[in-house]
Structures are given as C-alpha cells and as structure tokens.
Coordinates of N, CA, C and O in Angstrom, one line a residue:
T1 N 99.7 -108.2 -43.4 CA 98.7 -109.1 -42.7 C 97.7 -108.3 -41.9 O 98.1 -107.5 -41.2
I2 N 96.5 -108.7 -42.1 CA 95.4 -108.1 -41.3 C 94.7 -109.1 -40.5 O 94.3 -110.2 -41.0
G3 N 94.7 -108.9 -39.2 CA 94.0 -109.9 -38.3 C 92.6 -109.4 -37.9 O 92.4 -108.2 -37.7
F4 N 91.7 -110.4 -37.9 CA 90.3 -110.0 -37.5 C 90.0 -110.7 -36.2 O 90.2 -111.9 -36.1
K5 N 89.5 -110.0 -35.2 CA 89.3 -110.5 -33.9 C 87.8 -110.5 -33.6 O 87.0 -109.7 -34.1
V6 N 87.4 -111.5 -32.7 CA 86.1 -111.5 -32.0 C 86.5 -111.6 -30.6 O 87.2 -112.5 -30.1
E7 N 86.0 -110.6 -29.8 CA 86.3 -110.5 -28.4 C 87.9 -110.3 -28.4 O 88.4 -109.5 -29.0
N8 N 88.6 -111.2 -27.7 CA 90.0 -111.1 -27.6 C 90.8 -112.1 -28.5 O 92.0 -112.3 -28.4
N9 N 90.1 -112.9 -29.3 CA 90.7 -113.9 -30.1 C 90.7 -113.5 -31.6 O 89.7 -113.1 -32.1
I10 N 91.8 -113.8 -32.3 CA 91.9 -113.6 -33.7 C 91.2 -114.8 -34.3 O 91.6 -116.0 -34.0
F11 N 90.3 -114.6 -35.2 CA 89.6 -115.8 -35.9 C 90.1 -116.0 -37.3 O 90.0 -117.1 -37.8
C12 N 90.7 -115.0 -37.9 CA 91.4 -115.2 -39.2 C 92.4 -114.1 -39.5 O 92.3 -113.0 -38.9
D13 N 93.3 -114.3 -40.4 CA 94.3 -113.4 -40.8 C 94.2 -113.4 -42.4 O 94.0 -114.4 -43.0
I14 N 94.3 -112.2 -42.9 CA 94.3 -112.1 -44.4 C 95.6 -111.4 -44.9 O 96.0 -110.4 -44.3
V15 N 96.2 -112.1 -45.8 CA 97.5 -111.6 -46.4 C 97.2 -111.2 -47.8 O 96.7 -112.0 -48.6
L16 N 97.4 -109.9 -48.1 CA 97.1 -109.4 -49.5 C 98.3 -109.8 -50.4 O 99.4 -109.6 -50.1
Q17 N 97.9 -110.3 -51.6 CA 98.9 -110.7 -52.6 C 98.5 -110.1 -53.9 O 97.3 -109.7 -54.1
G18 N 99.4 -110.1 -54.8 CA 99.1 -109.5 -56.2 C 98.0 -110.2 -56.9 O 97.2 -109.6 -57.6
K19 N 97.9 -111.5 -56.8 CA 96.9 -112.3 -57.5 C 95.7 -112.7 -56.7 O 94.9 -113.5 -57.2
G20 N 95.6 -112.2 -55.5 CA 94.5 -112.6 -54.7 C 94.8 -112.5 -53.2 O 95.7 -111.7 -52.8
L21 N 94.1 -113.2 -52.4 CA 94.3 -113.2 -50.9 C 94.7 -114.6 -50.4 O 94.2 -115.6 -50.9
K22 N 95.4 -114.6 -49.3 CA 95.6 -115.8 -48.6 C 94.9 -115.6 -47.2 O 95.2 -114.5 -46.6
I23 N 94.1 -116.5 -46.8 CA 93.3 -116.3 -45.6 C 93.7 -117.5 -44.7 O 93.7 -118.6 -45.1
Y24 N 94.1 -117.1 -43.5 CA 94.5 -118.1 -42.5 C 93.4 -118.2 -41.5 O 93.0 -117.2 -40.8
V25 N 92.9 -119.4 -41.3 CA 91.7 -119.7 -40.4 C 92.2 -120.2 -39.1 O 92.9 -121.2 -39.1
N26 N 91.9 -119.5 -38.0 CA 92.4 -119.9 -36.7 C 91.5 -121.0 -36.1 O 90.7 -120.8 -35.2
L27 N 91.8 -122.2 -36.6 CA 91.2 -123.5 -36.1 C 92.4 -124.5 -36.0 O 93.3 -124.4 -36.8
K28 N 92.3 -125.4 -35.1 CA 93.3 -126.5 -35.0 C 93.1 -127.5 -36.1 O 91.9 -127.6 -36.6
S29 N 94.1 -128.1 -36.5 CA 94.1 -129.1 -37.5 C 93.0 -130.2 -37.2 O 92.9 -130.7 -36.1
G30 N 92.1 -130.4 -38.1 CA 91.0 -131.4 -37.9 C 89.7 -130.8 -37.5 O 88.7 -131.4 -37.5
D31 N 89.7 -129.5 -37.2 CA 88.5 -128.8 -36.7 C 87.7 -128.1 -37.8 O 86.5 -127.7 -37.5
L32 N 88.2 -127.9 -39.0 CA 87.5 -127.2 -40.0 C 86.7 -128.2 -40.9 O 87.3 -129.2 -41.4
Q33 N 85.5 -128.0 -41.0 CA 84.6 -128.8 -41.9 C 84.6 -128.2 -43.3 O 83.9 -127.2 -43.5
D34 N 85.4 -128.7 -44.2 CA 85.6 -128.1 -45.5 C 85.2 -129.2 -46.6 O 86.1 -129.9 -47.0
Q35 N 84.0 -129.3 -46.9 CA 83.5 -130.3 -47.9 C 84.1 -130.1 -49.3 O 84.4 -131.1 -50.0
K36 N 84.4 -128.9 -49.7 CA 85.0 -128.7 -51.0 C 86.5 -128.8 -51.0 O 87.1 -128.8 -52.1
Q37 N 87.1 -129.0 -49.9 CA 88.5 -129.2 -49.7 C 89.3 -128.1 -50.4 O 90.3 -128.4 -51.2
I38 N 88.9 -126.9 -50.2 CA 89.7 -125.8 -50.8 C 90.8 -125.2 -49.8 O 91.6 -124.4 -50.2
S39 N 90.7 -125.7 -48.6 CA 91.7 -125.2 -47.6 C 92.9 -126.2 -47.6 O 92.8 -127.3 -48.1
R40 N 94.0 -125.7 -47.1 CA 95.2 -126.5 -46.9 C 95.7 -126.5 -45.5 O 95.7 -125.4 -44.9
D41 N 96.0 -127.6 -44.9 CA 96.5 -127.7 -43.6 C 97.9 -127.3 -43.6 O 98.8 -127.9 -44.2
V42 N 98.2 -126.2 -42.9 CA 99.6 -125.7 -42.8 C 100.1 -125.8 -41.4 O 101.1 -125.0 -41.0
S43 N 99.6 -126.7 -40.6 CA 100.0 -126.8 -39.2 C 101.4 -127.2 -39.0 O 102.1 -126.9 -38.0
N44 N 102.0 -127.9 -40.0 CA 103.4 -128.4 -39.9 C 104.3 -127.7 -40.9 O 105.4 -128.1 -41.1
V45 N 103.9 -126.5 -41.4 CA 104.8 -125.7 -42.3 C 104.8 -124.3 -41.8 O 103.8 -123.8 -41.2
G46 N 105.9 -123.6 -42.0 CA 105.9 -122.1 -41.7 C 104.9 -121.4 -42.5 O 104.7 -121.6 -43.7
H47 N 104.2 -120.4 -41.8 CA 103.2 -119.6 -42.5 C 102.9 -118.3 -41.8 O 103.2 -118.3 -40.6
W48 N 102.4 -117.4 -42.5 CA 101.9 -116.1 -41.8 C 100.6 -116.4 -41.2 O 99.8 -117.2 -41.7
G49 N 100.3 -115.7 -40.2 CA 98.9 -115.8 -39.6 C 98.8 -116.8 -38.6 O 99.7 -117.6 -38.2
N50 N 97.6 -116.9 -38.0 CA 97.2 -117.8 -36.9 C 96.4 -118.9 -37.5 O 95.7 -118.8 -38.5
G51 N 96.5 -120.0 -36.8 CA 95.6 -121.2 -37.2 C 96.3 -122.2 -38.1 O 97.5 -121.9 -38.5
S52 N 95.6 -123.2 -38.4 CA 96.2 -124.4 -39.1 C 95.8 -124.5 -40.5 O 96.2 -125.4 -41.2
Y53 N 94.9 -123.5 -41.0 CA 94.4 -123.7 -42.4 C 94.7 -122.4 -43.2 O 94.5 -121.3 -42.7
E54 N 95.0 -122.7 -44.4 CA 95.2 -121.6 -45.4 C 94.2 -121.8 -46.6 O 94.0 -122.9 -47.0
I55 N 93.6 -120.7 -46.9 CA 92.7 -120.7 -48.1 C 93.2 -119.6 -49.0 O 93.4 -118.5 -48.6
K56 N 93.3 -119.9 -50.3 CA 93.7 -119.0 -51.3 C 92.4 -118.5 -52.0 O 91.6 -119.3 -52.5
L57 N 92.2 -117.2 -52.0 CA 91.0 -116.6 -52.7 C 91.5 -116.0 -53.9 O 92.2 -114.9 -53.9
S58 N 91.2 -116.6 -55.1 CA 91.5 -116.0 -56.4 C 90.3 -115.9 -57.3 O 90.4 -115.3 -58.3
D59 N 89.3 -116.6 -56.9 CA 88.0 -116.6 -57.7 C 86.9 -116.2 -56.8 O 86.5 -116.8 -55.8
L60 N 86.2 -115.1 -57.2 CA 85.1 -114.5 -56.4 C 83.9 -115.5 -56.3 O 83.1 -115.3 -55.4
D61 N 83.8 -116.4 -57.2 CA 82.7 -117.4 -57.1 C 82.8 -118.2 -55.8 O 81.8 -118.8 -55.4
D62 N 84.0 -118.3 -55.2 CA 84.2 -119.1 -53.9 C 83.9 -118.3 -52.7 O 83.9 -118.8 -51.6
I63 N 83.6 -117.0 -52.8 CA 83.5 -116.1 -51.6 C 82.5 -116.6 -50.6 O 82.7 -116.6 -49.4
D64 N 81.3 -117.0 -51.1 CA 80.2 -117.4 -50.1 C 80.6 -118.6 -49.4 O 80.4 -118.7 -48.1
Y65 N 81.3 -119.6 -50.0 CA 81.7 -120.8 -49.4 C 82.8 -120.4 -48.4 O 82.8 -120.9 -47.2
I66 N 83.8 -119.6 -48.8 CA 84.9 -119.2 -47.9 C 84.3 -118.5 -46.6 O 84.8 -118.7 -45.5
L67 N 83.3 -117.7 -46.8 CA 82.7 -117.0 -45.6 C 82.1 -118.0 -44.7 O 82.1 -117.9 -43.5
S68 N 81.5 -119.1 -45.2 CA 81.0 -120.2 -44.3 C 82.1 -120.8 -43.5 O 81.9 -121.2 -42.4
L69 N 83.3 -121.0 -44.1 CA 84.4 -121.5 -43.4 C 84.9 -120.5 -42.3 O 85.2 -121.0 -41.2
L70 N 84.9 -119.3 -42.6 CA 85.3 -118.3 -41.6 C 84.3 -118.2 -40.5 O 84.7 -118.0 -39.3
K71 N 83.0 -118.4 -40.7 CA 82.0 -118.4 -39.7 C 82.3 -119.6 -38.7 O 82.1 -119.4 -37.5
Q72 N 82.8 -120.7 -39.1 CA 83.2 -121.8 -38.2 C 84.3 -121.3 -37.2 O 84.2 -121.5 -36.0
S73 N 85.3 -120.6 -37.7 CA 86.3 -120.1 -36.8 C 85.8 -119.0 -35.9 O 86.1 -118.9 -34.7
L74 N 84.9 -118.1 -36.5 CA 84.3 -117.1 -35.7 C 83.5 -117.6 -34.5 O 83.7 -117.2 -33.3
R75 N 82.7 -118.7 -34.7 CA 82.0 -119.3 -33.6 C 82.9 -119.9 -32.6 O 82.6 -119.8 -31.4
R76 N 83.9 -120.6 -33.1 CA 84.8 -121.3 -32.2 C 85.6 -120.4 -31.3 O 85.9 -120.7 -30.2
N77 N 86.0 -119.2 -31.9 CA 86.9 -118.3 -31.2 C 86.2 -117.3 -30.3 O 86.8 -116.5 -29.7
K78 N 84.9 -117.3 -30.4 CA 84.1 -116.3 -29.7 C 84.0 -116.8 -28.2 O 83.5 -117.9 -28.0
G79 N 84.4 -115.9 -27.3 CA 84.3 -116.2 -25.9 C 85.0 -117.4 -25.5 O 85.1 -118.1 -24.6

C-alpha cells in the first residue's frame, strides 16, 4: 500500500495488484461526487487504506475521470 499525503493528511492510498490498482479515496461516505458511479462505498466493510471509497483501476481510459475524483479528496484533506 502506498499512501499519498497533502500536508499532514493522507488523501488516497493505492494498493498494487496483478490485474490493476485499487485506490482508496479518503473521503467520508456521501462526500464523493462520482457521476459515473465507478467507486464503491467500503465504509462498512474491512479494507486496506484510508477513507470510505474504493476505485478499481483496470482500464486506462478511466484515468482522467479517476484523477478528478482524487482531486476532490486532495482539496478536502488540504489544511
């Protein structure tokens, strides 16, 4: 697991897997604006990483959209 910080807060964690990546977004349940609904709320299940959302990255066509989701967490966790 690799954690990414802004100031003193982790805004996402990335878990490397054989078939892609799992990205955990450090936002509370209900705080992520995900119009494409590619994230999964994992607030009530055991998971690696921080935050309530899991995103599986297996298709590079989704990368720009996933970065927009990570920016939401980056802004919220800054300062």
